[in-house]
XYZ file of C-alpha atoms in Angstrom:
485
model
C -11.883 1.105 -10.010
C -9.998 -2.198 -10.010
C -9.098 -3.693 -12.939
C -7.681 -6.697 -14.978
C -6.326 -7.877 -18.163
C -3.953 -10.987 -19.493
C -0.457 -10.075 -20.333
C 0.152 -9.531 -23.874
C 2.931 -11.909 -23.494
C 0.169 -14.911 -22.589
C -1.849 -16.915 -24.724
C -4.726 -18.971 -23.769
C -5.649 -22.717 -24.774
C -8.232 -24.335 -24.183
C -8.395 -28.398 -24.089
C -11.080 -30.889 -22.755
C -10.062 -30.560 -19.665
C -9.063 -27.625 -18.895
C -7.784 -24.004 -19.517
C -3.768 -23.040 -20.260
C -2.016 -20.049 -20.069
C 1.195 -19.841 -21.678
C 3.708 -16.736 -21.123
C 5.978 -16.565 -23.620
C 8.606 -14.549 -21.748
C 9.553 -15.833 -19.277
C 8.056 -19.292 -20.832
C 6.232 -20.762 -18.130
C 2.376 -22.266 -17.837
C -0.380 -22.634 -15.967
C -3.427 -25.036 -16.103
C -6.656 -23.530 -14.772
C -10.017 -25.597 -14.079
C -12.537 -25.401 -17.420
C -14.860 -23.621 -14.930
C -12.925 -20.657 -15.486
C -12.979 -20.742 -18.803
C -15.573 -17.979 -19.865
C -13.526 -15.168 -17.862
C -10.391 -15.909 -19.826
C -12.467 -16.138 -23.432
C -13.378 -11.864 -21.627
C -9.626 -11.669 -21.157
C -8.530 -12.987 -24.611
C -8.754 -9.803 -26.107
C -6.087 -8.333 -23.972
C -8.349 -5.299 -22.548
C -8.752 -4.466 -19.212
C -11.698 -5.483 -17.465
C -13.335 -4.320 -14.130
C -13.620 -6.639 -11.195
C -16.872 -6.092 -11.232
C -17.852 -7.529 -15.057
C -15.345 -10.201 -13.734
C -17.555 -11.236 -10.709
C -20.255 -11.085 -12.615
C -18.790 -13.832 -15.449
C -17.113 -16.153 -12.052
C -18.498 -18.720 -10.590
C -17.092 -17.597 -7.144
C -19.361 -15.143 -5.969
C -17.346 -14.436 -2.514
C -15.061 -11.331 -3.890
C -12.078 -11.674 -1.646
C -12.054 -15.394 -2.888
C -12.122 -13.830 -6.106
C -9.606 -11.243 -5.970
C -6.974 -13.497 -4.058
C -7.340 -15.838 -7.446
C -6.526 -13.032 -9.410
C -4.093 -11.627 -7.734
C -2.068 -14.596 -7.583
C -2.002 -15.036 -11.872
C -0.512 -11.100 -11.389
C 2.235 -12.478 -8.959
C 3.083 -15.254 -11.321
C 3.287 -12.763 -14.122
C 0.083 -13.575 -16.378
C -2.351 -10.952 -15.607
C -1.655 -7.639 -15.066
C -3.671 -5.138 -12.347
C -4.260 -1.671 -11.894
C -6.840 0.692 -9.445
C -7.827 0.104 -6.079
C -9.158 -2.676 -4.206
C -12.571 -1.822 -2.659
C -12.649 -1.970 1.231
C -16.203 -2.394 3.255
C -13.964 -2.169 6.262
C -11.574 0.105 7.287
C -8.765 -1.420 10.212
C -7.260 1.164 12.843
C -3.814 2.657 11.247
C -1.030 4.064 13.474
C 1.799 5.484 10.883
C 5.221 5.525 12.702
C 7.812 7.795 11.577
C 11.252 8.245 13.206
C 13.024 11.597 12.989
C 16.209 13.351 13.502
C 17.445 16.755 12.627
C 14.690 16.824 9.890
C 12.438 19.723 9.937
C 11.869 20.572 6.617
C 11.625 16.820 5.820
C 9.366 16.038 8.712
C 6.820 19.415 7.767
C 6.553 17.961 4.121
C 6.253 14.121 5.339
C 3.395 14.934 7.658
C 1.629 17.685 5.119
C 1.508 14.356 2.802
C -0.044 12.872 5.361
C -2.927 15.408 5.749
C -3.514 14.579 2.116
C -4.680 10.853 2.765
C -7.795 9.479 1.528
C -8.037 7.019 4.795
C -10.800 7.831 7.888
C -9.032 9.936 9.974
C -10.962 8.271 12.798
C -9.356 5.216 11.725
C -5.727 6.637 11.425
C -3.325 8.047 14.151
C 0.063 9.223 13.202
C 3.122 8.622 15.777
C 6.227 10.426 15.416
C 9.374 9.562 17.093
C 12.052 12.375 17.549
C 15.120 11.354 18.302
C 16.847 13.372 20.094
C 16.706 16.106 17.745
C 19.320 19.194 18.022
C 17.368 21.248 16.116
C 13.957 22.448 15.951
C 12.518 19.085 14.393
C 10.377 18.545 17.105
C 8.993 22.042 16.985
C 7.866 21.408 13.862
C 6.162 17.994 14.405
C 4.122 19.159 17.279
C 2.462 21.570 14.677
C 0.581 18.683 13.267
C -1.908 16.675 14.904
C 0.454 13.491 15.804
C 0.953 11.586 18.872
C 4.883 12.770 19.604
C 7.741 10.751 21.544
C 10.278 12.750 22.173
C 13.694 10.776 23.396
C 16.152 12.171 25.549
C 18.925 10.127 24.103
C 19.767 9.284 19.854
C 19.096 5.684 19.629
C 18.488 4.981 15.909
C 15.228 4.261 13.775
C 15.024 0.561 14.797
C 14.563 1.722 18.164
C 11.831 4.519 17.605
C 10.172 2.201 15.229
C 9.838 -0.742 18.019
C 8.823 2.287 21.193
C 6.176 3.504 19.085
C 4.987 0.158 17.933
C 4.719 -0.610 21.304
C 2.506 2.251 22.590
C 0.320 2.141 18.963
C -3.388 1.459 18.743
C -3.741 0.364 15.280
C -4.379 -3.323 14.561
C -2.007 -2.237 11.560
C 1.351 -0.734 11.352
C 2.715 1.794 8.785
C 6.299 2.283 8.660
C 7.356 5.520 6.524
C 10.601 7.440 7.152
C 10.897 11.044 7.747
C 12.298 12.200 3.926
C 9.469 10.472 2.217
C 5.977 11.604 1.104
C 2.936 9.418 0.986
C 0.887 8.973 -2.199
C -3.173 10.260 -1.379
C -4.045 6.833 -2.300
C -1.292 5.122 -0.100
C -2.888 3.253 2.932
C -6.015 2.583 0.824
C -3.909 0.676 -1.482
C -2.126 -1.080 0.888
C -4.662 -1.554 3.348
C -6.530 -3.670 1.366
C -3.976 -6.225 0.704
C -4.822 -7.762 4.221
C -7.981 -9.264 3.517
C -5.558 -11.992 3.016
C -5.556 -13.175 6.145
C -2.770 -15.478 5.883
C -0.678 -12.016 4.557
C 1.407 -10.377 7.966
C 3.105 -7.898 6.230
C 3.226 -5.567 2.829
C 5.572 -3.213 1.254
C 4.583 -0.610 -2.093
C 6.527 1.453 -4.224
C 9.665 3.966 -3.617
C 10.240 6.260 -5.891
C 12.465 8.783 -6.287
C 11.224 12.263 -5.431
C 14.088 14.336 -6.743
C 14.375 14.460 -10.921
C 17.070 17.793 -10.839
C 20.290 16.499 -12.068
C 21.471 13.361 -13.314
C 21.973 11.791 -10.300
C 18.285 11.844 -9.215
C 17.732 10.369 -12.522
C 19.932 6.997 -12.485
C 18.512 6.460 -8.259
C 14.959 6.679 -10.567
C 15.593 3.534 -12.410
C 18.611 1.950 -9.905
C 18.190 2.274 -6.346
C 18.063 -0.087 -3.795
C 14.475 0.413 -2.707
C 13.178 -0.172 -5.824
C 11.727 -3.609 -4.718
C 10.556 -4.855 -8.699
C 8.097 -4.229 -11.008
C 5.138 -6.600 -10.703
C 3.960 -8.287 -7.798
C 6.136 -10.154 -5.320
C 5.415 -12.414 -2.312
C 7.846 -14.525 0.573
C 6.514 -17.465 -0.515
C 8.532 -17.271 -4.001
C 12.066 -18.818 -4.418
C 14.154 -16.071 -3.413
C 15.915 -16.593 0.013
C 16.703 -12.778 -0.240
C 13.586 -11.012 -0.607
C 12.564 -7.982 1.370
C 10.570 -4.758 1.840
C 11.975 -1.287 2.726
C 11.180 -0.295 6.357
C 10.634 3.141 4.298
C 7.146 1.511 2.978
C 5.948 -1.236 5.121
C 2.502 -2.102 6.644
C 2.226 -4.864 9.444
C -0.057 -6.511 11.233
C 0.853 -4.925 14.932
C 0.292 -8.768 16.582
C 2.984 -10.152 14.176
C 5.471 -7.286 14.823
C 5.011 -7.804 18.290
C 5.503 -12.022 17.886
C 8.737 -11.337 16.059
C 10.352 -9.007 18.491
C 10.695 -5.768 16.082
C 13.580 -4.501 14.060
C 17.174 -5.334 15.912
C 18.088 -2.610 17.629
C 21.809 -3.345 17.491
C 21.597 -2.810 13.558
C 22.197 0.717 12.416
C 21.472 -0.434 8.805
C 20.152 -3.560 7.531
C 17.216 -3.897 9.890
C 14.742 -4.188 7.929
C 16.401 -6.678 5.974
C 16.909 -8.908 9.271
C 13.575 -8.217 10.254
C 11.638 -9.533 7.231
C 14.578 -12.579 6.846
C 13.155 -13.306 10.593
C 9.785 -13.366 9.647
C 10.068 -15.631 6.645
C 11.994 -18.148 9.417
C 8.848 -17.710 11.547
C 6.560 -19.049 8.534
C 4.713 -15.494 8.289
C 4.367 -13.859 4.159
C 4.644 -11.038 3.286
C 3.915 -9.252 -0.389
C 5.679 -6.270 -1.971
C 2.737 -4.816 -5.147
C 3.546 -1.896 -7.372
C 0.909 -0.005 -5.449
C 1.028 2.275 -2.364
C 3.338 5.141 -3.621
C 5.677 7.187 -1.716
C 8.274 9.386 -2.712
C 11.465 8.960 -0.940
C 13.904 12.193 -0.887
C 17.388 10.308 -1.620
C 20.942 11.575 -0.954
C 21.263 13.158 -4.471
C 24.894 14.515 -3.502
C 27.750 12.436 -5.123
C 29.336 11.992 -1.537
C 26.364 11.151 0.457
C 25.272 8.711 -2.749
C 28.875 6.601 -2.212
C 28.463 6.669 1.769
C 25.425 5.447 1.595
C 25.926 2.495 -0.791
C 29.139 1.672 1.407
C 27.186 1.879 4.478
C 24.307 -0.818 2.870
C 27.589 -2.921 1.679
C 28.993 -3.273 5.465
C 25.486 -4.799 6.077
C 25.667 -7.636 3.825
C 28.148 -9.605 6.021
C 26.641 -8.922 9.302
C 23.412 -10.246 7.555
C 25.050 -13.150 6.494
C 26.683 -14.151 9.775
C 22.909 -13.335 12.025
C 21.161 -15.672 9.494
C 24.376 -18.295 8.529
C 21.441 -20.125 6.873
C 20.650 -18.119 3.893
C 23.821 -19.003 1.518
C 24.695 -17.250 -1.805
C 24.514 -19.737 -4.875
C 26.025 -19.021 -8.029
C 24.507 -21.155 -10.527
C 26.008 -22.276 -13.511
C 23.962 -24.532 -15.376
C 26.141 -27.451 -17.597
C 25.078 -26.682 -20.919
C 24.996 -22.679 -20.137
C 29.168 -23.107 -19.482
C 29.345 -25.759 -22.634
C 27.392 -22.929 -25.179
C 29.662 -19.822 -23.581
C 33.048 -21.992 -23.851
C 32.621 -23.152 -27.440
C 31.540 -19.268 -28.224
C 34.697 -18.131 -26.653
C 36.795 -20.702 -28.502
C 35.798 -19.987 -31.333
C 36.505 -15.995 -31.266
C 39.828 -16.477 -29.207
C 41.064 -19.200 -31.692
C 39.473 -17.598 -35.149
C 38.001 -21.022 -35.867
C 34.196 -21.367 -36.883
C 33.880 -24.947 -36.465
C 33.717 -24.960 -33.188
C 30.232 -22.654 -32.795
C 28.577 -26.516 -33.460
C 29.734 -26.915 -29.816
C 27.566 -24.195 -28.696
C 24.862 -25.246 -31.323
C 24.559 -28.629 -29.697
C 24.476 -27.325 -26.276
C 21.621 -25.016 -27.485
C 19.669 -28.154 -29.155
C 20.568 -30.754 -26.253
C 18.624 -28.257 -24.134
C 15.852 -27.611 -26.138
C 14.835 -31.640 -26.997
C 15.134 -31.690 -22.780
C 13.001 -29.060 -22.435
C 10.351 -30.392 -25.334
C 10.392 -33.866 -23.578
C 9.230 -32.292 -20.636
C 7.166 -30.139 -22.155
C 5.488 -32.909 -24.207
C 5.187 -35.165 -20.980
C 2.840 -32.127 -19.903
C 0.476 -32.063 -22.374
C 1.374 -28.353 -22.646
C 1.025 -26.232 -25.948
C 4.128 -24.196 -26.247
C 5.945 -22.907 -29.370
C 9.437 -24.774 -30.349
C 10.369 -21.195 -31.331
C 9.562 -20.143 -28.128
C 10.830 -22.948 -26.664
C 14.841 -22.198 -28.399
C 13.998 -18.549 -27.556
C 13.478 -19.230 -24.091
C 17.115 -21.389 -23.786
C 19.235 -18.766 -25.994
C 17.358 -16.085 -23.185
C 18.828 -18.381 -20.176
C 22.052 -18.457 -21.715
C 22.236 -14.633 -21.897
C 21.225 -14.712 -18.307
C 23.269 -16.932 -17.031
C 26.326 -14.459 -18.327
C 24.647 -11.375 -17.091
C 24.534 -12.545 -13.319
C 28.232 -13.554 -13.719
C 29.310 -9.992 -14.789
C 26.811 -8.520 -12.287
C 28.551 -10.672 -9.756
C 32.269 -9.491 -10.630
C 31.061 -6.303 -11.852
C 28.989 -5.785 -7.359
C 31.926 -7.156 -5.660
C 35.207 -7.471 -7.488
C 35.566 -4.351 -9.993
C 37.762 -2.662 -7.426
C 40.409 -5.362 -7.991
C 40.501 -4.339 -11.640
C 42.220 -0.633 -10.136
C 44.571 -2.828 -8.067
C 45.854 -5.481 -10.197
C 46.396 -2.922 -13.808
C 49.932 -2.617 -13.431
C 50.824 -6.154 -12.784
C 48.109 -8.272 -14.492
C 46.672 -5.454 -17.240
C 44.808 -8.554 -19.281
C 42.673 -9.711 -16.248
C 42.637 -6.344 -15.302
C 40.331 -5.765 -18.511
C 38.638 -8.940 -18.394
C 36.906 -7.399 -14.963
C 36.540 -4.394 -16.420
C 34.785 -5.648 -19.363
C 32.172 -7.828 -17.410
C 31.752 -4.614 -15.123
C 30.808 -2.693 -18.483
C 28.758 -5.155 -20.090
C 26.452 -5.462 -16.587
C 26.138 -1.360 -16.797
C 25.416 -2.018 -20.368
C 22.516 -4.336 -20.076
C 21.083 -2.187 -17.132
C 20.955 0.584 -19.150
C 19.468 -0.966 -21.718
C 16.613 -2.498 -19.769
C 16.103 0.293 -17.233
C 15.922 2.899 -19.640
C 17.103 6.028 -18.174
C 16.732 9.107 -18.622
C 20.558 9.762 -18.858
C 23.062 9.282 -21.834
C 24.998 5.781 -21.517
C 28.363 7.469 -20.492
C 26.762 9.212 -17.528
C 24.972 6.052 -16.655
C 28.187 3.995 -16.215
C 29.462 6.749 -14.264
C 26.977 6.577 -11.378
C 26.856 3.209 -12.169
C 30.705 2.147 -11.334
C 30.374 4.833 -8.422
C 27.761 2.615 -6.907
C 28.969 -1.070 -7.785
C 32.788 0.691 -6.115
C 31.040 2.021 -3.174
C 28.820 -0.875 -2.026
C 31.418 -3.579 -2.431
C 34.272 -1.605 -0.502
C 31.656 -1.382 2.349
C 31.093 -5.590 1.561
C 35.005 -6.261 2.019
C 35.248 -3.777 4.959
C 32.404 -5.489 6.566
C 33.505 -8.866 5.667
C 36.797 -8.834 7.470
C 35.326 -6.867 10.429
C 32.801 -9.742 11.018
C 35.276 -12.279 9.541
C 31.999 -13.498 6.824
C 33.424 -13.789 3.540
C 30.044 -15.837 2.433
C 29.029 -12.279 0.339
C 31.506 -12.614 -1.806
C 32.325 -16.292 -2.264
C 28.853 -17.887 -3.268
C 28.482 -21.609 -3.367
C 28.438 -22.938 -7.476
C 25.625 -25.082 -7.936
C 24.559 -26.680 -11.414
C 20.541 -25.498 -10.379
C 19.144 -23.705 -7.801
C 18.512 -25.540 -4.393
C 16.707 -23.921 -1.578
């Protein structure tokens, strides 16, 4: 059953004129039309209600209409959903998954598979060996799938385009062979395309393995895990993407854009949805549509990996010389951190007024503007929400050093120890604030292990990368007071 309820972060107003909802974290509002205003009296309380007490309390009586409302408040972070979307009609499916060397991956993968709640007479299931040297394909062709077998190894971009090709399905699953599908996945997913201006959808990866402590940090910190509410291309983020692991397509918009880039060994999916957002199509990531991705949960394989994903980044940046890197450092963010800093390095008090006023020259700005609104926010909420942007505003700087300069730290010890331990102590304070708010199952100590393993992996393959393509964009953003896009 689908259901919704407000955030217990929002409040609701009510004026003459119209309905408000304020999150308090992060602050942001929303006016809504008075003719909405007895569904959000239902949601006041906080409690989940079905769609169906919902339609029945709406003026709009046409449910997609309905649900595309809703489901927009959930992307901008004041409602929050759970269950599944009810479908009267079920589109064609053809689930493409390329394999190599994989048969004990590939038997589990397609067993998943059997396990779907989706018409099978709606559903075909294409699997692309290539060029197995084992007895991968033996395996697959014990299931009932369409197989293409390939004489040659020519990568999962180019299995995933061959079999998109030759598909039936007005939609297209991607999954890879070392993942398992939820029951519920295509149902879930599926439905997000009664949108008909949505191309394209991604749902969750998580991690299957939970053995060792490895498999517990990739829980909470690997790369696949998209976010944790509702995302879509339209949003300000240049960067945004969904796993080729989990995505669903419409098969005509695949076609239109050409496919993944069969040059790119890794990366492609990242090119692909960055050349779909050019084209003007959307695309939505939603914390629905489960699968269970088995990830390299061997110390060796984990670094390779990250250093293979960091030798992307420049090649990315120099196919799409468009999308530049900002680092932004707002004014009166730099003015509170500098007088905090003076005042510790120099043991003199005074001089936290500097970061007071910066703190209350930001807050009367943001009240003006606030007032100008007519909206009904909290001034604690309102100092809250500055001393939050502050914090940040220094967390992306150490996240920055701590992704793509820590291994300078190692190299510059002997001759420059005290900037040495200024990277190192950004690096630290990143891992410390992902711990924190990721909450692993792992003790902090073991967490910053994996955690510098990672940050030292990735950004050696970013460097390596950079001067093979000769892009150092990845690692020198532009500084910009506020975001521009």
């Amino acid at each position: 059953m689908l259901t919704y309820r407000l955030r217990n972060t929002v409040s609701v107003h009510e004026t003459d004129e119209q309905v408000i909802l304020t999150l308090s974290y992060p602050l942001k509002a929303i006016c809504i039309h008075l003719r909405w205003r007895r569904l959000f009296k239902r949601f006041s309380h906080h409690e989940m209600v079905s769609f169906e007490t919902i339609r029945s309390i709406s003026e709009i009586k046409n449910p997609d209409e309905l649900e595309f409302f809703l489901n927009n408040l959930v992307r901008k972070g004041f409602l929050q959903r759970e269950g599944v979307s009810p479908l009267s009609d079920y589109p064609f499916v053809s689930v493409i998954i390329p394999v190599r060397n994989r048969p004990d991956d590939i038997a589990a993968c397609l067993q998943s598979l059997k396990e779907l709640t989706y018409p099978d007479d709606e559903l075909e299931i294409i699997v692309v060996d290539d060029a197995s040297t084992d007895h991968t394909l033996d395996i697959a062709s014990r299931f009932e799938v369409r197989l293409i077998p390939l004489r040659q190894h020519k990568q999962a971009a180019y299995c995933r385009n061959i079999a998109a090709r030759r598909a039936r399905g007005e939609l297209l699953a991607f999954l890879d062979s070392d993942c398992l599908a939820d029951s519920v996945w295509l149902r879930e997913l599926v439905a997000a395309f009664k949108d008909q201006t949505l191309c394209a959808v991604g749902g969750v990866v998580e991690s299957y393995f939970n053995e060792n402590g490895l498999d517990r940090y990739e829980k909470v910190r690997s790369s696949l895990n998209v976010s944790s509410r509702f995302r879509r291309s339209t949003e300000n983020d240049p960067f945004f993407y969904l796993p080729a692991c989990n995505l669903l397509i419409r098969r005509d918009t695949f076609l239109k854009v050409n496919g993944f880039r069969e040059e790119l060994f890794v990366g492609e999916d990242v090119d692909f949805c960055w050349r779909m957002r050019e084209r003007g199509y959307h695309f939505e990531y939603r914390t629905q549509g489960r699968v269970f991705h088995k990830h390299r949960n061997k110390l060796t394989s984990f670094c390779l990996r990250r250093f293979e994903y960091g030798t992307s980044e420049p090649l990315l940046n120099r196919l799409h010389p468009k999308k530049k890197k900002q680092m932004v450092c707002p004014p009166l963010a730099l003015v509170f951190w500098a007088g905090l800093m003076l005042s510790l390095v120099l043991n003199y008090l005074p001089l936290l007024g500097i970061s007071g006023a910066a703190i209350i020259a930001d807050g009367v700005k943001k009240r003006l503007h606030i007032r100008k609104k007519g909206l009904p926010i909290k001034t604690s909420w309102l100092l809250l929400s500055v001393l939050r942007s502050y914090a940040a505003f220094s967390y992306h700087i150490c996240s920055f050093v701590s992704r793509y300069y820590l291994f300078l730290s190692l190299i510059i010890l002997p001759i420059a120890p005290a900037a040495a331990t200024v990277i190192l102590i950004l690096h630290l304070t990143a891992g410390t604030v992902d711990y924190v708010t990721t909450k692993p199952q792992l003790n902090p100590i073991s967490f910053l292990f994996y955690f510098t393993l990672e940050q030292l992996s990735y950004q050696l393959g970013v460097w390596w990368g950079c001067f093979k393509t000769r892009c150092f964009r990845p690692v020198n953003p532009i500084v910009a007071g506020k975001i521009s896009v």
